[in-house]
Coordinates of C-alpha atoms and ligand atoms in Angstrom, one line a residue:
X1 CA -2.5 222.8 14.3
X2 CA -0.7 221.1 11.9
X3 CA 3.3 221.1 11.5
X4 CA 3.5 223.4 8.6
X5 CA 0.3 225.6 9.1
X6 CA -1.1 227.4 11.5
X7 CA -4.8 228.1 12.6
X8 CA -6.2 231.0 13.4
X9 CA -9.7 231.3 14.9
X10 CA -11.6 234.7 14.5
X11 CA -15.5 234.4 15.4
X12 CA -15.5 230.7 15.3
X13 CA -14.3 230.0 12.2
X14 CA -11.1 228.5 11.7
X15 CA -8.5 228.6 9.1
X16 CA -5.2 227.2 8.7
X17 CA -2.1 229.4 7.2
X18 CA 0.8 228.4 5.8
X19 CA 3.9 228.1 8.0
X20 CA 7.2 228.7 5.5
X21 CA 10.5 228.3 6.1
X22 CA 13.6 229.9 5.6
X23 CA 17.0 227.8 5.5
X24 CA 17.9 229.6 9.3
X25 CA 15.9 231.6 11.4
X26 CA 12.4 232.0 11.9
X27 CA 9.6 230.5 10.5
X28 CA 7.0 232.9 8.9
X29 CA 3.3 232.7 9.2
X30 CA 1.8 233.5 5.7
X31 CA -1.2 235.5 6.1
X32 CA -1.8 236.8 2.8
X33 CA -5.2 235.1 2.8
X34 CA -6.1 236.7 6.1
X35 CA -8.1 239.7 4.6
X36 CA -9.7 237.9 2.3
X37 CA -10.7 234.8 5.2
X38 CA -11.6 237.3 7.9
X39 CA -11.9 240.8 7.1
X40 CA -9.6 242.0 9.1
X41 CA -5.3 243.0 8.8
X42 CA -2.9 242.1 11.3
X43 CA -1.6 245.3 13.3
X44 CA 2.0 245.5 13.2
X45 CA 3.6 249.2 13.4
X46 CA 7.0 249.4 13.2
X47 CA 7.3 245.8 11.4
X48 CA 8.6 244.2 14.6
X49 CA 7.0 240.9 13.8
X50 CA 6.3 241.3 10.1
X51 CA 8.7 239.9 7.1
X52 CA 7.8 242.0 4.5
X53 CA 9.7 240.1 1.6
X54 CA 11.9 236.8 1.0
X55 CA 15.6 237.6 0.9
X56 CA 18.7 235.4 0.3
X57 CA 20.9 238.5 1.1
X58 CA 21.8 239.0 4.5
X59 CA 20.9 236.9 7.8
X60 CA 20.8 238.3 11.4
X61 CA 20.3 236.6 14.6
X62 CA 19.9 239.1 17.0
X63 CA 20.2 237.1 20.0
X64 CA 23.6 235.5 19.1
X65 CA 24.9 238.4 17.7
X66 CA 25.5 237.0 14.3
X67 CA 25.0 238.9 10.6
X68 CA 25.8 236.8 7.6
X69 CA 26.2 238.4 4.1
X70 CA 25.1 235.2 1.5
X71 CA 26.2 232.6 4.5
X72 CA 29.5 234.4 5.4
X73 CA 30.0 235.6 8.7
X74 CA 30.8 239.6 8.7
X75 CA 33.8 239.0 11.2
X76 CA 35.1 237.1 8.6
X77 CA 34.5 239.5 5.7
X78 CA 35.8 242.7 7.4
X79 CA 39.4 240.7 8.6
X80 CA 39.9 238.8 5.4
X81 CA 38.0 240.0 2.5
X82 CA 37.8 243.6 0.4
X83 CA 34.7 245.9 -0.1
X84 CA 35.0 245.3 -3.7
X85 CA 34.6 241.6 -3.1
X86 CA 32.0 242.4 -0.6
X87 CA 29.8 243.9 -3.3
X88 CA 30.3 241.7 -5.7
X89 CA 29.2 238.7 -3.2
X90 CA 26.0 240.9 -2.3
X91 CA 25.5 241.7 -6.2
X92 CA 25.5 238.2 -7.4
X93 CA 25.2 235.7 -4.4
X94 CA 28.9 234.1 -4.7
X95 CA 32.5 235.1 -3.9
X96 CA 33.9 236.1 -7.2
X97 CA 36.9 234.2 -8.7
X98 CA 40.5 236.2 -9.0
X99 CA 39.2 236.9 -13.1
X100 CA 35.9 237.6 -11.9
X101 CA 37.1 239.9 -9.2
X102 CA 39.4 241.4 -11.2
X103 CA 36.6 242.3 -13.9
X104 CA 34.1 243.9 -11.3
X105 CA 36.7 246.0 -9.7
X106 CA 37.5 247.5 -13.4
X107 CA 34.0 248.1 -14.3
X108 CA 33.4 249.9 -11.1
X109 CA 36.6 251.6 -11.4
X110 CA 35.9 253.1 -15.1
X111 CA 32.4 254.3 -14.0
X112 CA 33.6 256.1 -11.2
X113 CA 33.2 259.8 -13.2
X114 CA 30.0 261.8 -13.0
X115 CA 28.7 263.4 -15.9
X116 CA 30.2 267.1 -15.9
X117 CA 26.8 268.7 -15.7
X118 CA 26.4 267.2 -12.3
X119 CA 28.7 269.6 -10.6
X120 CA 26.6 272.5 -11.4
X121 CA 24.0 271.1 -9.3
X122 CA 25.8 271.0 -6.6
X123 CA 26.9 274.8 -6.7
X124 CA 22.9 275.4 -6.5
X125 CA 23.6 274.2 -2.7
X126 CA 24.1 276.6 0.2
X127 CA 27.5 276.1 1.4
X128 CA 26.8 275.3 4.6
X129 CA 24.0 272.8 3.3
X130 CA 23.8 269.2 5.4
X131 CA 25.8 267.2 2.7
X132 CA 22.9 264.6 3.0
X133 CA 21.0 267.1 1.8
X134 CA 22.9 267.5 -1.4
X135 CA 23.1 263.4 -1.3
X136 CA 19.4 263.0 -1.7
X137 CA 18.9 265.8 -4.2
X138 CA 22.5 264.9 -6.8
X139 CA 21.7 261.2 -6.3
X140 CA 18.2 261.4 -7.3
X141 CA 19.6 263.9 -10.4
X142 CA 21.1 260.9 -11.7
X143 CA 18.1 259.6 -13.4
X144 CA 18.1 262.5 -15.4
X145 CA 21.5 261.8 -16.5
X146 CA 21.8 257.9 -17.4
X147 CA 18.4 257.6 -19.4
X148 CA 19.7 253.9 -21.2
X149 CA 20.3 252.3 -17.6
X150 CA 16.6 253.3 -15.7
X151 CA 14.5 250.6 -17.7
X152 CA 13.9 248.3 -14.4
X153 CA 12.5 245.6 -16.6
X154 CA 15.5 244.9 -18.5
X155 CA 18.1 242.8 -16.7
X156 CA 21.1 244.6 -18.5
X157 CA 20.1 247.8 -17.7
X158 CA 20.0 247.1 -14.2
X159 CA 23.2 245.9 -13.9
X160 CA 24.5 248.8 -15.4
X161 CA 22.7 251.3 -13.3
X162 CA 23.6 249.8 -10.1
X163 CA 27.5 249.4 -11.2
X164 CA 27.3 253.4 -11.8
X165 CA 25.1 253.7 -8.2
X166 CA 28.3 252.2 -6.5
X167 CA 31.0 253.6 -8.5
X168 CA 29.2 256.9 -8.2
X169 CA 28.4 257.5 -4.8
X170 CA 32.5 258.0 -3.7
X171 CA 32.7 260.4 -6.4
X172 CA 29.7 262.1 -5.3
X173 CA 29.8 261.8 -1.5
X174 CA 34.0 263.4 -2.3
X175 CA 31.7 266.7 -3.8
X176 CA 29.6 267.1 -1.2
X177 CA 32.2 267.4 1.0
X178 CA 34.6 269.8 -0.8
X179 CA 31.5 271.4 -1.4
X180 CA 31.0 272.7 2.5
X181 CA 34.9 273.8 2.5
X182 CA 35.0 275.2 -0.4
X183 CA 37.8 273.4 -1.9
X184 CA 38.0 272.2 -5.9
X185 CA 36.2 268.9 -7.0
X186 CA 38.8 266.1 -7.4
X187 CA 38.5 263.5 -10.2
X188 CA 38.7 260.1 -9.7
X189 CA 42.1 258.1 -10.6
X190 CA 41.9 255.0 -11.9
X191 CA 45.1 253.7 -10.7
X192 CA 44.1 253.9 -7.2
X193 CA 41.5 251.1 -5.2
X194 CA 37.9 251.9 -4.4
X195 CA 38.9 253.0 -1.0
X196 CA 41.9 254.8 -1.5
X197 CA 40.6 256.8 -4.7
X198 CA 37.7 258.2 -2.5
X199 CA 40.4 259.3 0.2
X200 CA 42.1 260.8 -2.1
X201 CA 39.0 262.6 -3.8
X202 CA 38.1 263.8 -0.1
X203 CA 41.5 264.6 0.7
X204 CA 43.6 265.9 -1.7
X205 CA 43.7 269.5 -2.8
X206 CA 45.9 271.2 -6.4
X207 CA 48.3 272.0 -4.3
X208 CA 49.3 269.0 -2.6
X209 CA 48.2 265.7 -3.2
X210 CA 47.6 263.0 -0.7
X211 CA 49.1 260.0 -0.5
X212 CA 46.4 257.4 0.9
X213 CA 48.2 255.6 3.9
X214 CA 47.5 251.6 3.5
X215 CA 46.3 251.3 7.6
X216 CA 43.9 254.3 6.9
X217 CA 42.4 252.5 3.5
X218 CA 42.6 249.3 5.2
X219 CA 40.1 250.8 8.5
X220 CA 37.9 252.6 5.6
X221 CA 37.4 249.5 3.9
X222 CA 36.2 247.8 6.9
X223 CA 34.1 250.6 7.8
X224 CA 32.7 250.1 4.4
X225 CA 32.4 246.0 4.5
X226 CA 30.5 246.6 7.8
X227 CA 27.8 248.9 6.8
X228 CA 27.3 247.1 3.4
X229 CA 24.0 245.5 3.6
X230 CA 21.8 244.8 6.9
X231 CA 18.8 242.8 6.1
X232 CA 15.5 244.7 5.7
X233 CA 16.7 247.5 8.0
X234 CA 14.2 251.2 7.3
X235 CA 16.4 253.0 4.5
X236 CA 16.5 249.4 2.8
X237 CA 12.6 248.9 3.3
X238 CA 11.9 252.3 1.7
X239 CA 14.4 251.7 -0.7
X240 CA 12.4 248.3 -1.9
X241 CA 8.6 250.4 -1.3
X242 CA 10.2 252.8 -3.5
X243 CA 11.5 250.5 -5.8
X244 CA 8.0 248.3 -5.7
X245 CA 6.4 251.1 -7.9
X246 CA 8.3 250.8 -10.5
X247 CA 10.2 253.8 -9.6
X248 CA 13.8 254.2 -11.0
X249 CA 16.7 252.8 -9.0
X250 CA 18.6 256.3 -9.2
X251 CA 15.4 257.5 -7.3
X252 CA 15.1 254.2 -4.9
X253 CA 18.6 254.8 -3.7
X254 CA 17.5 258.8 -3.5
X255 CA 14.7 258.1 -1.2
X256 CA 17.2 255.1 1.0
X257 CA 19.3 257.8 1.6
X258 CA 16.5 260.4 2.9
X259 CA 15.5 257.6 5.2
X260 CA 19.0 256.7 6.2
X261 CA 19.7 260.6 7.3
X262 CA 17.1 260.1 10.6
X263 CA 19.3 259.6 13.9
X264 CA 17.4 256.5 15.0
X265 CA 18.8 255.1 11.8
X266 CA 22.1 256.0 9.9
X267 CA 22.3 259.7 11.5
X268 CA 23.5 258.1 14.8
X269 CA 26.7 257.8 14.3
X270 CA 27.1 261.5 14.0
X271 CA 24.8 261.9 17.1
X272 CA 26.9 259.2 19.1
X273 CA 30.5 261.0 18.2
X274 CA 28.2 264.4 19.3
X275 CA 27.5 262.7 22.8
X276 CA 30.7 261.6 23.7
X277 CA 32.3 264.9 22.8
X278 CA 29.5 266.4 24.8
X279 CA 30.3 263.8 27.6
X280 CA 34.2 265.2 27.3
X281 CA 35.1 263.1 30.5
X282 CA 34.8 260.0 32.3
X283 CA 33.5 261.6 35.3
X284 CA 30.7 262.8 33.6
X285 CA 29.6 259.6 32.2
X286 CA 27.2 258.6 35.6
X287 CA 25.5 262.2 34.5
X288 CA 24.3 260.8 31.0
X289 CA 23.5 257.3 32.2
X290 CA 21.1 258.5 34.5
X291 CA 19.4 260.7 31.7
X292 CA 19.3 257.7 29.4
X293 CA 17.5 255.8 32.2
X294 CA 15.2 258.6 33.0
X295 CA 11.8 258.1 31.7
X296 CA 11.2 262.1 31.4
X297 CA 14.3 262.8 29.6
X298 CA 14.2 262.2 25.8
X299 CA 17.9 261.6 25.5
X300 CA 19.2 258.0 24.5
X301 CA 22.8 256.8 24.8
X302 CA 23.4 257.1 20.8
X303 CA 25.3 253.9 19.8
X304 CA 23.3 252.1 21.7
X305 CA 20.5 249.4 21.4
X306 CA 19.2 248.0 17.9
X307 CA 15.6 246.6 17.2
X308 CA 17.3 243.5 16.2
X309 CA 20.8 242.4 18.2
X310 CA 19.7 242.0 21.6
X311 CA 23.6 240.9 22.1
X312 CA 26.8 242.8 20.7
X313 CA 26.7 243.8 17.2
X314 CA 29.2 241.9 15.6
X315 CA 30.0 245.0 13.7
X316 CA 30.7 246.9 16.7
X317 CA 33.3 244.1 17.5
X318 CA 35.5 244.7 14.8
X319 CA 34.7 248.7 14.6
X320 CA 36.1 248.5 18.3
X321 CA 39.4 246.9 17.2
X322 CA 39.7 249.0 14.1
X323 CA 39.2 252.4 16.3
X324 CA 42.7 251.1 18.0
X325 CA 44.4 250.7 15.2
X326 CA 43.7 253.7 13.7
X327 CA 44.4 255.8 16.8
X328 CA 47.5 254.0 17.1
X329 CA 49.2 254.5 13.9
X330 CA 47.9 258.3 13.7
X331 CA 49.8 258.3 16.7
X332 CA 46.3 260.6 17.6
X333 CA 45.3 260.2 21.3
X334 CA 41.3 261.4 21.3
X335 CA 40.0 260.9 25.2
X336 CA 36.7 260.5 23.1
X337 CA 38.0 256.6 22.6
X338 CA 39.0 256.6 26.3
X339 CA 35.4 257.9 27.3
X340 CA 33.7 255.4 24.5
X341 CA 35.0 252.6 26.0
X342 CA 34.2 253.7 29.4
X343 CA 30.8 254.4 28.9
X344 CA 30.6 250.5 27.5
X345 CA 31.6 249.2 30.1
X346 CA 29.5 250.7 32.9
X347 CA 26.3 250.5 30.6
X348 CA 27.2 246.6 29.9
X349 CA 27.2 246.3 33.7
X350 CA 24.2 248.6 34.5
X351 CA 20.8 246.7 35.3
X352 CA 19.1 249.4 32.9
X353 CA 21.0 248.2 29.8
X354 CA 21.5 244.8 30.9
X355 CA 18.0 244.0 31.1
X356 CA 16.4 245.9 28.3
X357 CA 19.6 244.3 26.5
X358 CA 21.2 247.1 25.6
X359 CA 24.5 246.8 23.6
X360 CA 26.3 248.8 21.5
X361 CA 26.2 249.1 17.8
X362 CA 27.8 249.7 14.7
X363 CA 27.8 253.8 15.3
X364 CA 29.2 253.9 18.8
X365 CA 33.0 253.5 17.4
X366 CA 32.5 254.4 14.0
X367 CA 32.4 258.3 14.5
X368 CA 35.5 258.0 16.3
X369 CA 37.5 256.4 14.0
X370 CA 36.0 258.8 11.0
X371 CA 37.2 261.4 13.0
X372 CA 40.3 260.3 13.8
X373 CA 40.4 260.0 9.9
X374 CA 39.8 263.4 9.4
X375 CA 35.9 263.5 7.8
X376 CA 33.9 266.3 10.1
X377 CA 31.0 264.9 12.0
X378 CA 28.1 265.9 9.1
X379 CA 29.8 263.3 7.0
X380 CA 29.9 260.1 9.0
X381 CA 26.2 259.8 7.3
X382 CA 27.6 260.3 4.0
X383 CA 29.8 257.8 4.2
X384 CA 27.2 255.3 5.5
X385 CA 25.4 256.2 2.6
X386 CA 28.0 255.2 0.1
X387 CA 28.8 251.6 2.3
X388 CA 24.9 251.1 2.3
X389 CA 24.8 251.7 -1.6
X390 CA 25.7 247.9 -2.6
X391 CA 23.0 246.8 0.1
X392 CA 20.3 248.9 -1.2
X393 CA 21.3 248.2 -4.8
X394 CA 20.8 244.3 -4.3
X395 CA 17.8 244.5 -2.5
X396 CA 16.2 246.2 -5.1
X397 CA 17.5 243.7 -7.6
X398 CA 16.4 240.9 -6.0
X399 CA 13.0 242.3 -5.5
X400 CA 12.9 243.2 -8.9
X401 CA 13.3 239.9 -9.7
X402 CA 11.4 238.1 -7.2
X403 CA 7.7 236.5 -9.4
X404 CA 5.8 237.6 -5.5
X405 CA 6.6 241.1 -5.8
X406 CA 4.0 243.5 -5.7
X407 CA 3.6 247.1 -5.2
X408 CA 4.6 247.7 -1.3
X409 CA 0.8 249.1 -0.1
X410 CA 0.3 248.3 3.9
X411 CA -3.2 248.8 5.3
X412 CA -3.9 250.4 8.5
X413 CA -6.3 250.8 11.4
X414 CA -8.6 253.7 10.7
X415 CA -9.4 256.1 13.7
X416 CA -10.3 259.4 12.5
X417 CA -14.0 260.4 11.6
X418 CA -16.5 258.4 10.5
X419 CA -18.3 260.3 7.4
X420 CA -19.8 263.7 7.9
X421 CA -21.7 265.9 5.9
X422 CA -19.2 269.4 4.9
X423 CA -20.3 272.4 6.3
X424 CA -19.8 275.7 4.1
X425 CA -17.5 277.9 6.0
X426 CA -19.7 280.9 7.1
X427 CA -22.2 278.0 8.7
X428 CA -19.4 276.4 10.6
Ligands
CMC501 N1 19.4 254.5 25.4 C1 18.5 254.3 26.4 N2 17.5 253.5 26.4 C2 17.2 252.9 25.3 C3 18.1 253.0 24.1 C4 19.2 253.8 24.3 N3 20.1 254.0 23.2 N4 17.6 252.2 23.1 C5 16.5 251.6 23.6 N5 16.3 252.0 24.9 C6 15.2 251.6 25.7 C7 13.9 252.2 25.3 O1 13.6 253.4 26.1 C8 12.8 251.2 25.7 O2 12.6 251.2 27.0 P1 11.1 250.8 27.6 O3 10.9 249.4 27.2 O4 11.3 251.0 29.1 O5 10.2 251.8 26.9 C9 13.6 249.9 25.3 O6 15.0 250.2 25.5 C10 13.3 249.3 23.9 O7 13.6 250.4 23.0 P2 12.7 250.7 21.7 O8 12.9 252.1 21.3 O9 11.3 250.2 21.9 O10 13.5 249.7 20.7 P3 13.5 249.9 19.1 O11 13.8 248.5 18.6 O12 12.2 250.5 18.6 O13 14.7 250.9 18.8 C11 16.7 251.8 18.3 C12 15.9 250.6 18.4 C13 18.1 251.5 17.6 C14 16.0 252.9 17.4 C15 17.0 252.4 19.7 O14 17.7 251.4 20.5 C16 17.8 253.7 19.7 O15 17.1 254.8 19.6 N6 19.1 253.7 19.8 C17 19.9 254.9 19.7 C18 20.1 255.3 18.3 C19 21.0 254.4 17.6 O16 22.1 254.1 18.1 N7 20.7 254.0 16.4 C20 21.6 253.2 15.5 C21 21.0 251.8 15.2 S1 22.3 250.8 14.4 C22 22.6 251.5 12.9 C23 21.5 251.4 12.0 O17 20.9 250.3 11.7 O18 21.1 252.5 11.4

């Protein structure tokens, strides 16, 4: 084998494949030739050693703990940068300039309405519907509504259509939630940030107004930097096998966001601010450790674990910090935090978690402080959602524009019947 390729030998014949690189992290075997060489696919469910596109995005290495958005370090980001840079960097590969900055936050700020017809669909909704339920079905109503921005081919039209998918989604994620309590939609302001114009769309009711307080927009915005983008993570993946179609990028980001709902994925922060509250105290904690080592028992510490940091996640570094903060200044004192942190700290030193290298993740604080904030448990998915939006949105943008893309079409090892003849139904 040579430095750049690699042979493979199947039934005595040997072939060499292309070794590429990437500018960090792994090298990549390229075995698009394979079927074609050998007759046979490689097996690979779940994608755990597959790269299934090239992407200048977002960089993880799971075994430091690091995660890069366009070279920059999320730590970074989160302490000393805004969300509305954040996208922009995502969107269009550099950090913008103060004009440049200043442009992108205005465009995203005067697309922030929804067309008025959209708020009867949400009124078609059960009350008590999951609001990623109405997510998926009002986000994937917007192609029916901005007809001039779903021609993927056209450059233009894309950048239009995914400034309206990120000023959109706070406006939309704001409905779903007065939706379930039955309070009035609240229209976007344009004199208020990103951030503080969705709290205040969640928040704020006729009769009183609300004032966004600067640490609570400041943790929000975080929260937002951190779930921005993550590499080709499963609602990003069906986002781009969506998207590889042809399909439009209102319905891409429509089927991201049914696959971002599952709790393995964006669903666990909900299901990790569930536990603890189900944990209550610390004395319990040995109870639930015990289940999540127990091979019989289905449960799994939520927050914990992640196919791809097998150290901390970074994000769960800062999430940590900002939890503090924003129990501090609410002055709010939630033994949830006390029994979060606990719960770290035994499973960081139990054998179980050390050894499969177990750490916690970008949900285990992130429920707390959404709580804290005042947004009910059902949406700390929504709000993932809108974070994720940029993420998704770039992804597809880069795929669209990538000259290797093809439609997304895996192949699979076939185990049912071999062919049989039918037999009419009073014969079988
Ligand atoms: N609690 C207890 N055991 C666990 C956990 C956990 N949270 N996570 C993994 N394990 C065990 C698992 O049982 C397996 O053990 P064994 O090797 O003995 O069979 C081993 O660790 C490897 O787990 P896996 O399921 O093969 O790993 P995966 O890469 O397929 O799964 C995961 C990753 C995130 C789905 C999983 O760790 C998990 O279910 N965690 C809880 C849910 C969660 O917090 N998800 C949020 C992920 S971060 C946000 C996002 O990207 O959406």
């Amino acid at each position: 084998m040579s430095d750049n390729t690699a042979n493979l030998t199947v039934g005595g014949d040997s072939k060499d494949y292309a070794i590429m690189d990437g500018t960090v992290g792994p090298q990549v075997i390229d075995v698009r030739k394979l079927y074609a060489n050998t007759g046979m696919f490689t097996y690979d469910p779940g994608f755990t050693s597959t790269a299934s596109c090239e992407s200048g995005l977002t960089y993880i290495d799971g075994d430091e703990g690091v995660l890069l958005h366009r070279g920059y370090p999320i730590g970074q980001l989160a302490e000393e940068s805004s969300f509305m840079e954040v996208c922009y960097l995502l969107l269009n590969g550099e950090l913008p300039s103060k004009k440049e900055l200043a442009d992108f936050t205005n465009t995203i700020t005067r697309h922030t309405m929804v067309h008025e017809q959209l708020s009867a669909f949400f009124r078609g909704f059960r009350r008590d519907a999951h609001p990623m339920a109405i997510m998926v079905g009002v986000v994937g109503a917007l192609s029916a509504f901005y007809h001039d921005s779903t021609d993927i081919n056209d450059p233009e039209q894309r950048r239009i259509a995914s400034h309206r998918l990120i000023a959109k989604m706070p406006t939309i994620a704001a409905m779903a939630y007065k939706y379930s309590v039955g309070q009035p939609f609240v229209y976007p302001r344009n004199d208020l940030s990103y951030t503080a114009n969705f709290l205040r769309m969640t928040f704020s009711v006729p009769a009183e107004d609300y004032i966004p307080d600067p640490v609570i927009v400041d943790a929000m915005d975080k929260i937002f930097i951190l779930h921005a983008d993550h590499e080709q993570n499963a609602s990003t993946s069906t986002v781009r096998l969506a998207g590889s179609s042809g399909a439009n990028p209102f319905a891409c980001i429509a089927a991201g966001i049914a696959c971002l709902w599952g709790p393995a994925h964006g669903g666990a922060n909900e299901a990790a601010l569930n536990m603890l509250r189900e944990i209550g105290t610390v004395d319990r904690i040995p109870e639930y450790i015990a289940r999540a080592k127990n091979k019989d028992d289905p449960f799994r510490l939520m927050g914990f674990g992640h196919r791809v940091y097998k150290n901390y996640d970074p994000r769960a570094t800062v999430m940590q910090k900002t939890a503090k903060d924003v129990l501090e200044k609410l002055g709010v004192n939630d033994p949830v935090f006390d029994v979060a942190k606990e719960l770290e700290q035994i499973a960081l030193n139990d054998p179980y978690f050390v050894e499969k290298k177990l750490y916690p993740n970008v949900d285990f604080y992130s429920g707390v402080i959404l709580s804290a904030i005042g947004f009910p448990t059902e949406m700390f998915t929504v709000l993932f959602a809108l974070a994720r939006t940029v993420g998704w949105v770039a992804q597809w943008n880069e795929m669209i524009s990538d000259p290797a893309q093809k439609i997304g079409r895996p192949r699979q090892l076939y185990t049912g019947p071999t062919q049989r003849d039918y037999v009419p139904v009073d014969k079988r």
